[in-house]
Tab-separated table of C-alpha atoms in Angstrom:
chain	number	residue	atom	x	y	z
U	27	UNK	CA	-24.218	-46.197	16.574
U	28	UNK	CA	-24.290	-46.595	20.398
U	29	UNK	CA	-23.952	-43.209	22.105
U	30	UNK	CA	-20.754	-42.202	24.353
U	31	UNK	CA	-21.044	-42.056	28.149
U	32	UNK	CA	-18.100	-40.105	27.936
U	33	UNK	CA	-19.069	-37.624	24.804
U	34	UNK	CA	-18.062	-33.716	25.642
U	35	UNK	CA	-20.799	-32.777	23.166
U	36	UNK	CA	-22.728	-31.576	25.568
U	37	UNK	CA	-20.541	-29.600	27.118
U	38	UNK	CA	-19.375	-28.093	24.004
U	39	UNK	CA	-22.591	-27.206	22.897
U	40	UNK	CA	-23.290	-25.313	26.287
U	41	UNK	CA	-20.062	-23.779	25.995
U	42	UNK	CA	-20.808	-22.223	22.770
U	43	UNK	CA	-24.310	-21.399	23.242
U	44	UNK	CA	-22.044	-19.232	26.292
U	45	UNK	CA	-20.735	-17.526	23.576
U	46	UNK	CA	-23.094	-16.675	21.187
U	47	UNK	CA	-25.751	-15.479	24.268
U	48	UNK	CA	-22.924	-12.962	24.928
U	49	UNK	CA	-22.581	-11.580	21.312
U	50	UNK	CA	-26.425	-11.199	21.520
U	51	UNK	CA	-26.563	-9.263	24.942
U	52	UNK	CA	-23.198	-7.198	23.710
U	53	UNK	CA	-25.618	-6.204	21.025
U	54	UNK	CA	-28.385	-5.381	22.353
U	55	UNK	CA	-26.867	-3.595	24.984
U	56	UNK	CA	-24.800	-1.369	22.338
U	57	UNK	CA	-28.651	-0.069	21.491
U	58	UNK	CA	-28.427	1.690	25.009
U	59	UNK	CA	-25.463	4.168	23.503
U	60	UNK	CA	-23.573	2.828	26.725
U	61	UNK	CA	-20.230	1.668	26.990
U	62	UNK	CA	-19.389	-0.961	28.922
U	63	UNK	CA	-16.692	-4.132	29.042
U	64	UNK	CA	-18.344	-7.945	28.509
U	65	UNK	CA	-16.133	-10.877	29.776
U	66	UNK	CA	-16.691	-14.858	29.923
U	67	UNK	CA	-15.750	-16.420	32.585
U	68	UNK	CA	-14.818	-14.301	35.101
U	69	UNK	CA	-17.399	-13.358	37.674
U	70	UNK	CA	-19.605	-15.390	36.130
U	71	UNK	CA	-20.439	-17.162	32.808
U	72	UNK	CA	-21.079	-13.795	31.028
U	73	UNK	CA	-19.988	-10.324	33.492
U	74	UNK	CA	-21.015	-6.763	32.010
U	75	UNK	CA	-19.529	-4.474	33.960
U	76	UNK	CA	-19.338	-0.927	33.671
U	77	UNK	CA	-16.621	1.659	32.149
U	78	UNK	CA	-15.312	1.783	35.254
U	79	UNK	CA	-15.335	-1.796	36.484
U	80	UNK	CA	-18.319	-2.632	38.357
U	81	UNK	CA	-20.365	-5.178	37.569
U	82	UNK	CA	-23.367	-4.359	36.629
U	83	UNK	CA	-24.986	-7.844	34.888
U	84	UNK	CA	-23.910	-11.247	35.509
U	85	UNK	CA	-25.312	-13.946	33.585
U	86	UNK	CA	-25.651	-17.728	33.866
U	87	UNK	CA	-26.311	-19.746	30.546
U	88	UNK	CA	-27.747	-23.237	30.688
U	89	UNK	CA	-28.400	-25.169	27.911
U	90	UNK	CA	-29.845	-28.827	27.261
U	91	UNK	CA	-29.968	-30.398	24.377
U	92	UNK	CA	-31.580	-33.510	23.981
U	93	UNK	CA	-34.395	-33.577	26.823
U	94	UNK	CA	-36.791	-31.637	28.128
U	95	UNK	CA	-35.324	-29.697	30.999
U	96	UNK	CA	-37.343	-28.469	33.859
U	97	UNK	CA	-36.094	-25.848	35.923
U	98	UNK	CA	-38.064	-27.351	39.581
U	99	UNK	CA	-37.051	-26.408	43.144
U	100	UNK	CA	-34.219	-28.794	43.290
U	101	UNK	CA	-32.993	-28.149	39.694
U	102	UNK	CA	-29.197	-28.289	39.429
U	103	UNK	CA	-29.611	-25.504	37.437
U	104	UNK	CA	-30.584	-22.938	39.561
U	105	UNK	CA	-28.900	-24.049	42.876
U	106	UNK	CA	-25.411	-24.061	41.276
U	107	UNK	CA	-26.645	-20.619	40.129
U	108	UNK	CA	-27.471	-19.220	43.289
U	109	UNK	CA	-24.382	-20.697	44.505
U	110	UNK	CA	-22.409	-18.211	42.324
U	111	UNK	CA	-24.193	-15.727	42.998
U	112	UNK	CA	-24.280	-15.880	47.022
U	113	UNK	CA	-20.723	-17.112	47.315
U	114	UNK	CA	-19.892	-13.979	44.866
U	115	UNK	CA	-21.818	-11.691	47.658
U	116	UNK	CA	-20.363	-13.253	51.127
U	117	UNK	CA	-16.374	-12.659	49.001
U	118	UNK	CA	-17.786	-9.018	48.009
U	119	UNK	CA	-17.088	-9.945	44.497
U	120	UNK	CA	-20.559	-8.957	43.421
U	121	UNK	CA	-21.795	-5.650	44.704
U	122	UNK	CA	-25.325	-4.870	45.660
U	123	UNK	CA	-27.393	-3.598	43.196
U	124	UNK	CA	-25.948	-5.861	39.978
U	125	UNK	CA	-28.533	-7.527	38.148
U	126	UNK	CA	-28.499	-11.683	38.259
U	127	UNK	CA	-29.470	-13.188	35.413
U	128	UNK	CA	-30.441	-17.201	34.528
U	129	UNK	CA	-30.779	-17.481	31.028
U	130	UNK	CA	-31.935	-21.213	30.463
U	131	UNK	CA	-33.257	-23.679	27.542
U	132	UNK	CA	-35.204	-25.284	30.422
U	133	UNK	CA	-38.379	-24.593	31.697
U	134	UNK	CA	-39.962	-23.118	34.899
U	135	UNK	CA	-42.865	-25.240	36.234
U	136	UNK	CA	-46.084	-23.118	37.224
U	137	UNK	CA	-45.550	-22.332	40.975
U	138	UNK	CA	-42.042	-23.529	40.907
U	139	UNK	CA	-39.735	-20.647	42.597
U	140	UNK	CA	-37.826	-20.011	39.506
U	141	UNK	CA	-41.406	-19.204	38.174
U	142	UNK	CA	-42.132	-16.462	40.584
U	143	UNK	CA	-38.606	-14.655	39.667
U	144	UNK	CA	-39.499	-14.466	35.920
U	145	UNK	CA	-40.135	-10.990	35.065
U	146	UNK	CA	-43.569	-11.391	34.389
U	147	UNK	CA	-45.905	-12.780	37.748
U	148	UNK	CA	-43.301	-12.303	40.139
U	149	UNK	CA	-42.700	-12.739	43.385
U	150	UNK	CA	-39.562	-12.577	45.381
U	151	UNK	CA	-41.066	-13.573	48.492
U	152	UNK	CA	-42.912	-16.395	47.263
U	153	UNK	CA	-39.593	-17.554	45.484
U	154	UNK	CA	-38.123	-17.577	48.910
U	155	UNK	CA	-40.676	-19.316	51.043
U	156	UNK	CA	-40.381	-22.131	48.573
U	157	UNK	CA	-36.472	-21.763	48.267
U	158	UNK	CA	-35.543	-21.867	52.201
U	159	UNK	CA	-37.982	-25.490	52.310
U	160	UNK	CA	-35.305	-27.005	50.113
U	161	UNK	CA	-32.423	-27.789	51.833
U	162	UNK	CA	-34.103	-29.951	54.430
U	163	UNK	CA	-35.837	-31.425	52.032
U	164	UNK	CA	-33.702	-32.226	49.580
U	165	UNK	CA	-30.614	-35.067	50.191
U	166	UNK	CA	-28.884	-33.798	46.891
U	167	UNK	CA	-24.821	-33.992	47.771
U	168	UNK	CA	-24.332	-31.829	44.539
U	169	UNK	CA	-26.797	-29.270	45.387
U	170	UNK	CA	-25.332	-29.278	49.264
U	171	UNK	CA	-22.831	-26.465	48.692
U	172	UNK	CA	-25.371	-23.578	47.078
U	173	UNK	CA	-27.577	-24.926	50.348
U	174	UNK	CA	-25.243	-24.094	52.494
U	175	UNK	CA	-24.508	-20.434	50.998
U	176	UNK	CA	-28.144	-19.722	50.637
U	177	UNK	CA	-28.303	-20.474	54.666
U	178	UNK	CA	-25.280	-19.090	55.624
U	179	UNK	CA	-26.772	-15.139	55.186
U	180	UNK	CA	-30.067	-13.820	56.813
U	181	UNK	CA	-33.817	-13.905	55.691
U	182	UNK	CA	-32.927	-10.126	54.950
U	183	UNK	CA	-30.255	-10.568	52.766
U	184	UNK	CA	-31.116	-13.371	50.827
U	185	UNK	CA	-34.298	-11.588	49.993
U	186	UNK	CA	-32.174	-8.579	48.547
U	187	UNK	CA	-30.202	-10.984	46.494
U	188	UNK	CA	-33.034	-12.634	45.117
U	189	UNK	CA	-34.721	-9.354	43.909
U	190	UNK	CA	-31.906	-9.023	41.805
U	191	UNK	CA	-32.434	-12.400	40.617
U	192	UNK	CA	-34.073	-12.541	36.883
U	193	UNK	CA	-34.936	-16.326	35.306
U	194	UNK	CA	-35.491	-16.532	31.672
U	195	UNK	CA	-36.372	-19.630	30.707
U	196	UNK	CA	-37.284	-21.607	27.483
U	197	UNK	CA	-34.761	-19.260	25.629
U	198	UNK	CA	-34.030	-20.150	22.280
U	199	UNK	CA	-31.416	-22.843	22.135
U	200	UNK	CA	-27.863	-22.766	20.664
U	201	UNK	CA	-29.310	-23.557	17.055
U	202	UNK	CA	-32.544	-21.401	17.140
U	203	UNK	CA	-31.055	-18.297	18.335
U	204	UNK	CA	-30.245	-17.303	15.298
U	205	UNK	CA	-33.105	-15.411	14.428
U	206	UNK	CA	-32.724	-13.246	17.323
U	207	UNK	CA	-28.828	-12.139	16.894
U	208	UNK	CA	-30.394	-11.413	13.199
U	209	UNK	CA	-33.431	-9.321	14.932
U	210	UNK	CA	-29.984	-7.141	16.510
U	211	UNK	CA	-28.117	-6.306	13.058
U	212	UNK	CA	-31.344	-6.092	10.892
U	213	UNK	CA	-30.365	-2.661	10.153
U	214	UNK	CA	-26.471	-3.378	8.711
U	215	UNK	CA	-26.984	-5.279	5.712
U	216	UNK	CA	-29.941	-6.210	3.258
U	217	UNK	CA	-31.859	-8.782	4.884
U	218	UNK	CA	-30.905	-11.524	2.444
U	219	UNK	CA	-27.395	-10.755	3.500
U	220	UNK	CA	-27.705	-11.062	7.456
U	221	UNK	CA	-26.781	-14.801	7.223
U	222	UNK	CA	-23.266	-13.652	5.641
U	223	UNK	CA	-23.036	-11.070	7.916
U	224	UNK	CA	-23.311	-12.504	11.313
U	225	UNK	CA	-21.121	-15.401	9.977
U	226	UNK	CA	-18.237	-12.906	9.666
U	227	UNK	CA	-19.356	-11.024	12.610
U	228	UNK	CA	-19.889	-14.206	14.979
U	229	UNK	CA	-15.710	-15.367	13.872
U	230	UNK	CA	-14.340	-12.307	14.727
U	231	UNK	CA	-16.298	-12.461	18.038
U	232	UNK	CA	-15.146	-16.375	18.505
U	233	UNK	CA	-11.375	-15.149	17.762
U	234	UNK	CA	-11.621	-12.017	20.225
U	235	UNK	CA	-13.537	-14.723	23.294
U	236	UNK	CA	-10.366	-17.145	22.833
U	237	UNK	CA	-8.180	-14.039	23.287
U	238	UNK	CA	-9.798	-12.617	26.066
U	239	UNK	CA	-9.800	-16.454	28.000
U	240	UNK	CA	-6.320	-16.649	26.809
U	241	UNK	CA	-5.025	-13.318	28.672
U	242	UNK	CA	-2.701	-13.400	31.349
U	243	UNK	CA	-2.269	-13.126	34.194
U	244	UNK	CA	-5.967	-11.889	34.026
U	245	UNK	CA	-8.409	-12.396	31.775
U	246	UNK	CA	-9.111	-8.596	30.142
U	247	UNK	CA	-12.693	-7.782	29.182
U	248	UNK	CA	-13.936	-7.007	25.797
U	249	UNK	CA	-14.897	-3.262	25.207
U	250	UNK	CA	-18.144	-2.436	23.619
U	251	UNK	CA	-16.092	0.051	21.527
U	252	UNK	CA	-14.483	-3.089	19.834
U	253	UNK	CA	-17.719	-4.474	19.500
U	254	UNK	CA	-19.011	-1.145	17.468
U	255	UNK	CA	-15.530	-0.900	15.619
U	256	UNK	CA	-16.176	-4.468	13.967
U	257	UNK	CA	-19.635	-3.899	13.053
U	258	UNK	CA	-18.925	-0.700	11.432
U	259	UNK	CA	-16.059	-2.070	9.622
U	260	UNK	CA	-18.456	-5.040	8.856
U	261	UNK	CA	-20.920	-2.604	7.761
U	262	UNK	CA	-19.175	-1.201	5.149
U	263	UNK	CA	-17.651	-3.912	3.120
U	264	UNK	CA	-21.694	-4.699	2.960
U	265	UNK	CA	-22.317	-1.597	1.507
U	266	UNK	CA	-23.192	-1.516	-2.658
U	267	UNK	CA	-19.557	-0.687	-3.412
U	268	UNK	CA	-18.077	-2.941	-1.305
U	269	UNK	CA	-17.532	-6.433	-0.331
U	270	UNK	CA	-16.182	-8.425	2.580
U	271	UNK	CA	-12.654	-9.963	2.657
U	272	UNK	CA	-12.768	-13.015	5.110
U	273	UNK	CA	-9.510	-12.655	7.921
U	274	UNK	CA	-9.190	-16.393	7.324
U	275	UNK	CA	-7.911	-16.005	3.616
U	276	UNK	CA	-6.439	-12.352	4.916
U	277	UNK	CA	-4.319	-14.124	7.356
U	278	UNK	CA	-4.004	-17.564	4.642
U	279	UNK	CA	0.318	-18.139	4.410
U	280	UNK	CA	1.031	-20.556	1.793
U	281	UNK	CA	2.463	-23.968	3.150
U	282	UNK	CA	4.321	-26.679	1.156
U	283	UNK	CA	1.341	-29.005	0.957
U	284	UNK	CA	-0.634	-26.106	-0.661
U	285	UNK	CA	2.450	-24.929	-3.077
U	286	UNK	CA	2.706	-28.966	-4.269
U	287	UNK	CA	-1.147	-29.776	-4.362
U	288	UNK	CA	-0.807	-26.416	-7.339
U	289	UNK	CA	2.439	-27.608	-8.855
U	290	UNK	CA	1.141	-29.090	-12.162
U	291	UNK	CA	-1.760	-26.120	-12.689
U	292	UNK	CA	-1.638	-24.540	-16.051
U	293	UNK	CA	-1.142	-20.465	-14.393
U	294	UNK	CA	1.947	-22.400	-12.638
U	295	UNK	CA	3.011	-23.415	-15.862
U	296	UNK	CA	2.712	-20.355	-17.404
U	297	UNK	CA	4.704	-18.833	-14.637
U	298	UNK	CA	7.950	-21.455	-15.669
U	299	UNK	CA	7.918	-20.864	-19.048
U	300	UNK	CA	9.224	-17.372	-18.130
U	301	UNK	CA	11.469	-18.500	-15.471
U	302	UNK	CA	10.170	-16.242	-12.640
U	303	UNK	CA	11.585	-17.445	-8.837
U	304	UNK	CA	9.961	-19.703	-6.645
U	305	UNK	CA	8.912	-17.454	-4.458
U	306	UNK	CA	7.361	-15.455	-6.880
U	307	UNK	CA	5.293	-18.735	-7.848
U	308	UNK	CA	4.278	-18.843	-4.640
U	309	UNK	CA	2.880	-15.733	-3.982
U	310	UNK	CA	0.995	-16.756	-7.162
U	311	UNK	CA	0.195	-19.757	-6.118
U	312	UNK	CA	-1.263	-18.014	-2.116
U	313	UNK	CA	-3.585	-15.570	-4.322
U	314	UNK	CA	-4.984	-17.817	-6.443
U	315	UNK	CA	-5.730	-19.705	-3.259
U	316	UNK	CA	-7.137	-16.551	-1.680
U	317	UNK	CA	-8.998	-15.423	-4.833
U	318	UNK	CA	-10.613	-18.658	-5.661
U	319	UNK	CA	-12.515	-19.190	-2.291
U	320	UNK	CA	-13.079	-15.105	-2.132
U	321	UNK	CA	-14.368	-15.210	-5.482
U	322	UNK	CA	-16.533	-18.452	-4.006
U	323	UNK	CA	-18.024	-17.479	-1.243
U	324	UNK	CA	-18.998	-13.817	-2.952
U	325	UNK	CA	-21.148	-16.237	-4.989
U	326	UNK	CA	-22.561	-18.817	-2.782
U	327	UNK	CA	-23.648	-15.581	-0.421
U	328	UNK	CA	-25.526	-13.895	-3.284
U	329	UNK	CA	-23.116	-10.673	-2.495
U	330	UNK	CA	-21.992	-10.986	-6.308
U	331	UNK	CA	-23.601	-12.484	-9.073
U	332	UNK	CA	-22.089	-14.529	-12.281
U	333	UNK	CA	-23.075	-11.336	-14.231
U	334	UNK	CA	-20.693	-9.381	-11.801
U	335	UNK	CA	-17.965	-11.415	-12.278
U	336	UNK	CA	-18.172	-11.777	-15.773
U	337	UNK	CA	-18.313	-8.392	-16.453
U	338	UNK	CA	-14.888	-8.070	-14.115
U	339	UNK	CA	-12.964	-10.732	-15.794
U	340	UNK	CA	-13.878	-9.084	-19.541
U	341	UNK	CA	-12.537	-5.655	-17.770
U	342	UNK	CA	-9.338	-7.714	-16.657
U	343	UNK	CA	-8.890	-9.241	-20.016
U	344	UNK	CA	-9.156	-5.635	-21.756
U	345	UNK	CA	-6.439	-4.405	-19.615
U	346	UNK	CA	-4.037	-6.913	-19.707
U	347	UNK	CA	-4.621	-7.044	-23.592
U	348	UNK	CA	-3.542	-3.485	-23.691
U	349	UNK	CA	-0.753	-4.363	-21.624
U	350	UNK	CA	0.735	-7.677	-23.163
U	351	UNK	CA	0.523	-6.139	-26.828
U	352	UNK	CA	2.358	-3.094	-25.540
U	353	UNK	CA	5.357	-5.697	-24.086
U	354	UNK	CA	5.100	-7.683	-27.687
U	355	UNK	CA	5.511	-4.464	-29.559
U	356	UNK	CA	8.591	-3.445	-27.898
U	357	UNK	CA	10.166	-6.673	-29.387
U	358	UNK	CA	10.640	-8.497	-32.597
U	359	UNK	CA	8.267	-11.425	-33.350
U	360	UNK	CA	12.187	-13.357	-33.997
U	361	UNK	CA	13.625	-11.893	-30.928
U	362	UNK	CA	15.736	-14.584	-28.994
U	363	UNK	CA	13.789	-16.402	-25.945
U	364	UNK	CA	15.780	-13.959	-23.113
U	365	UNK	CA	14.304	-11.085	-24.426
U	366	UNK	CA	10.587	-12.689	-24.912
U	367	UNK	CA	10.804	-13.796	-21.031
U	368	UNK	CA	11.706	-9.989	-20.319
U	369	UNK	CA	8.467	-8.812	-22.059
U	370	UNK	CA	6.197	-11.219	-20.220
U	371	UNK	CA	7.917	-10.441	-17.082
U	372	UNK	CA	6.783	-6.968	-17.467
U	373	UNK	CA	3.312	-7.777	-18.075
U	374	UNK	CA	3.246	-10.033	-14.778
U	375	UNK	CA	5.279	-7.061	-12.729
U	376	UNK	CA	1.967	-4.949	-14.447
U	377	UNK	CA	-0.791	-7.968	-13.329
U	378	UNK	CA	0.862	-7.726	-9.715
U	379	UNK	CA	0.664	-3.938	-9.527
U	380	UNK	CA	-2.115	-2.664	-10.723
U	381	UNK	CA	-5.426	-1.605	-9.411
U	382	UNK	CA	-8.473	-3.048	-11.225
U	383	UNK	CA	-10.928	-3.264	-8.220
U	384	UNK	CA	-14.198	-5.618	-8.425
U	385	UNK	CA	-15.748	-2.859	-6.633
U	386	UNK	CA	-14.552	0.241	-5.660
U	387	UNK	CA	-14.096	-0.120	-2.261
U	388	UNK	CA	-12.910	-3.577	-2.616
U	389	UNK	CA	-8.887	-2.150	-2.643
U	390	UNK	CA	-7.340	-5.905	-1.271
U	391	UNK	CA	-4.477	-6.748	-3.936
U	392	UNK	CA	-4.866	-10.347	-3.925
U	393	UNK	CA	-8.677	-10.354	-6.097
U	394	UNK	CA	-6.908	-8.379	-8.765
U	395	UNK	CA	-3.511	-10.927	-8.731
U	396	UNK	CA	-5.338	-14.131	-8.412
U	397	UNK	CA	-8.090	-13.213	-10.605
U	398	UNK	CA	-5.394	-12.827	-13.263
U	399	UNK	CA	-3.762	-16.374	-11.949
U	400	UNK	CA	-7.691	-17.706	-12.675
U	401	UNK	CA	-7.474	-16.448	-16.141
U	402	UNK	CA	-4.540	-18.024	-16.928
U	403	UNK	CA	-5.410	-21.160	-15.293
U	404	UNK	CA	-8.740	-21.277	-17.942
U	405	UNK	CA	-8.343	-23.677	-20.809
U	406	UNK	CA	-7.809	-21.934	-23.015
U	407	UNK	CA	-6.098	-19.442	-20.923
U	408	UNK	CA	-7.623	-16.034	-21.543
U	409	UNK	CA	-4.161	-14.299	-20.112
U	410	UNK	CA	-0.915	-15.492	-20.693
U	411	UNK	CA	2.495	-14.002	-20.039
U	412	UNK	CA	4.755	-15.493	-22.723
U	413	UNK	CA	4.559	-13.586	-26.207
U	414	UNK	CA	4.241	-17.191	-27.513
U	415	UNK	CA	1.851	-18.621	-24.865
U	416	UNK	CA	-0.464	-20.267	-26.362
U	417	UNK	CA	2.001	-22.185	-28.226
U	418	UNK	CA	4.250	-23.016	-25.973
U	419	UNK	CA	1.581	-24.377	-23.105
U	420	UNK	CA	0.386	-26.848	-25.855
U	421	UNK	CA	3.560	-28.131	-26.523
U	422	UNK	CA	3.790	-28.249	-22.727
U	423	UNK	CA	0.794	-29.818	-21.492
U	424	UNK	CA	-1.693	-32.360	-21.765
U	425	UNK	CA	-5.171	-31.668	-23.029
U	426	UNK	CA	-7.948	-31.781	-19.750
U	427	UNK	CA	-9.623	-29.986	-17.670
U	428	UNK	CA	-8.694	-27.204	-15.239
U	429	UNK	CA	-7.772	-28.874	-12.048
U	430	UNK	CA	-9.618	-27.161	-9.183
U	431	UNK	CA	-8.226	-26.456	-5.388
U	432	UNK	CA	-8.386	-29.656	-3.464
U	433	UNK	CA	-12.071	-29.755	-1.595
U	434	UNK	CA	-13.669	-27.514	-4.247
U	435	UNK	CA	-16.372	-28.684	-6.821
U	436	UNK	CA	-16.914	-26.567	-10.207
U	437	UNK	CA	-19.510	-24.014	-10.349
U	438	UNK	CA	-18.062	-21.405	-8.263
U	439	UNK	CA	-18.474	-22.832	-4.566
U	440	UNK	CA	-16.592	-23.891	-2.473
C-alpha cells in the first residue's frame, strides 16, 4: 500500500509521545515531595510551574518515527526550540532562572552544539560560538524566525539563556518508553501487574490532558495533588483485597443498540417470564455488560484467576439457593402464575440488593448484579428467578449455545 503524503500519523504520534513524556516527568517529579502544576501547551509543549505560578521547567518533545533523526546545527528541531524559548524571554513570559529542556528521539552529532548542552561534556560557550555561525550560514526560510530571535538579544543574554538550556537526546521513543514510566510506579503494584496498572493510570491521565486543553477561557494546569490522588486510589484497588473497576464500564449507559444486540439472551428471557419492566431489563441488561468485560479483563490481567472466580460464582449460587427456596416455600407448588412471578420477583429485588463482594474491597454493585445475570445466562442456567424456571425456559427456547456480547470470544477475554 502506497504511503500518504498527507498522513497525520506523524503528527499524532508526536502528539502523544507529548503526553506520555509529561505523565513520566509528573512522576518523577512527585519523588521530590514537591507540589507543583504540569500543563501542555501553554508556555511550551510541557510547563511545570510552581505552586505559585512560575515556571520553573519548560519542555520541548520531538519525536521521529521512521528515520534516523540527527539533531545538527541547522536541525529544525532545535531552532524552532530556541525560538520558543527566546521569543518566551524578549515577551517576559519565561523568567530567568527556569530550566529549558529538549527532550528528543533524535540524535546529537559529536561536536554539534546541541552536543555541548547535554548534561554530560558541556559547554555553553562552545554551543554558542557554533550557534551565532548559523544564521549567515544557513538560507533555511523555516529556521529564519528562531534566527532572528537568537540575534535580536546580546552575546550576554543569549549566553544566560543557553545555560539554562538542557538537550536530551536519543530518548526512548513513544513505544519504548514504557519501561521507564514502569521504572516510576515499580513500587504500587506487583511487578507482573505494572502493565495493568499504568494502562488505567495512563487513561485517566489522557482524560484529565483533554480537559485541561479543553478549559476556557484558559487552559488550567494539572495539580500534582491530582496526580498523587489517582495513584493512591489506583494503588489500592491493586492491593490483595481489592481490584480495579475501569471508569469506562463505570461511566458505560446502556444504548438501544446494546439493549437489542441482548434481546434474545437466555438471563433476558428469564427476566420476561416474570414480567419485570423494561427498564428493569435494562439495568440488567447494562450490568451484565459491565460485569462481563470486568470479569474479562480481571482475567486477561492475571489480577484474578479461574480458581477465583469459580470459587465466587459457587458462593453466589449458595446464596441465591438459600434465597429462591425461601421465596418457593412461602408458596404452594399449585399456586396460580401471579403469585409465582411475586416470589421470583423477590429473589431478583434480593440479587439486586445484596452484597456478595468478589473481594472485600471490591464494594461496586454491578459485579454482584451481573454476575447473577451471567449465571442465569449459563446453559443450563445455574440461577433462575421463576419457581418453575427450568421448565418454563425449555419450553421457551431453543437448544444452543450461550450467545456472547458482540466482539467477545469464549474463554473469558475480551
Amino acid at each position: 500500500m502506497a504511503s500518504n503524503t498527507f498522513s497525520a500519523a506523524d503528527s499524532a504520534l508526536g502528539y502523544l509521545y507529548q503526553i506520555r513524556v509529561a505523565l513520566l516527568w509528573s512522576l518523577s517529579r512527585i519523588k521530590k515531595d514537591v507540589e507543583f502544576v504540569v500543563s501542555l501547551e501553554t508556555l511550551d509543549d510541557v510547563t511545570f510551574d510552581s505552586k505559585g505560578g512560575s515556571p520553573e521547567e519548560l519542555l520541548q518533545t520531538k519525536h521521529h518515527r521512521t528515520r534516523e533523526a540527527s539533531l545538527s546545527d541547522m536541525s529544525g528541531d532545535l531552532w524552532k526550540s530556541l525560538r520558543v524559548w527566546f521569543e518566551g524571554h524578549a515577551k517576559g513570559q519565561i523568567p530567568t532562572g527556569t530550566n529549558l529542556y529538549l527532550l528528543t528521539t533524535a540524535g546529537a552529532p559529536a561536536g554539534s552544539a546541541a552536543s555541548f548542552l547535554r548534561r554530560e561534556g558541556r559547554d555553553v560557550a562552545r554551543a554558542q560560538r557554533l550557534l551565532e555561525t548559523v544564521p549567515s550560514s544557513s538560507d533555511s526560510q523555516a529556521n529564519a524566525p528562531a534566527y532572528s530571535a537568537f540575534l535580536a538579544v546580546s552575546p550576554a543574554s543569549r549566553r544566560a539563556i543557553l545555560e539554562r538550556v538542557v538537550v536530551l537526546d536519543r530518548a526512548p521513543g513513544v513505544l519504548t518508553i514504557d519501561e521507564d514510566l514502569k521504572a516510576e510506579v515499580f513500587w504500587t503494584a506487583e511487578p507482573k501487574h505494572h502493565d495493568a496498572f499504568l494502562q488505567r493510570l495512563e487513561g485517566w491521565w489522557l482524560r484529565r490532558v483533554i480537559k485541561q486543553l479543553s478549559a476556557s477561557p484558559q487552559p488550567a494546569g494539572i495539580l500534582s495533588a491530582e496526580i498523587e490522588a489517582e495513584m493512591s486510589e489506583l494503588r489500592e484497588q491493586f492491593k490483595q483485597d481489592n481490584l480495579p473497576i475501569d471508569d469506562d464500564l463505570l461511566e458505560f449507559a446502556l444504548d438501544d443498540a446494546t439493549y437489542a444486540a441482548h434481546a434474545d439472551y437466555q438471563f433476558v428471557h428469564q427476566l420476561k417470564l416474570i414480567t419485570v419492566s423494561k427498564n428493569r431489563v435494562g439495568a440488567a441488561i447494562r450490568d451484565f455488560y459491565r460485569a462481563y468485560r470486568q470479569r474479562s479483563r480481571w482475567l486477561r490481567e492475571e489480577l484474578l484467576l479461574v480458581g477465583d472466580l469459580s470459587r465466587y460464582e459457587r458462593k453466589l449460587v449458595e446464596e441465591w439457593e438459600l434465597a429462591f427456596e425461601a421465596a418457593k416455600d412461602e408458596i404452594e407448588a399449585t399456586a396460580a402464575e401471579a403469585a409465582k412471578c411475586k416470589a421470583a420477583k423477590s429473589v431478583l429485588k434480593w440479587a439486586e440488593q445484596v452484597a456478595i463482594p468478589i473481594r472485600p474491597g471490591v464494594t461496586e454493585p454491578f459485579v454482584v448484579r451481573g454476575s447473577f445475570h451471567m449465571l442465569a445466562d449459563e446453559k443450563p442456567p445455574r440461577v433462575g428467578w421463576h419457581p418453575d424456571f427450568h421448565d418454563r425456559l425449555a419450553e421457551l427456547l431453543n437448544p444452543g449455545s450461550s450467545v456472547l456480547p458482540k466482539g467477545v470470544t469464549g474463554g473469558g477475554t475480551e
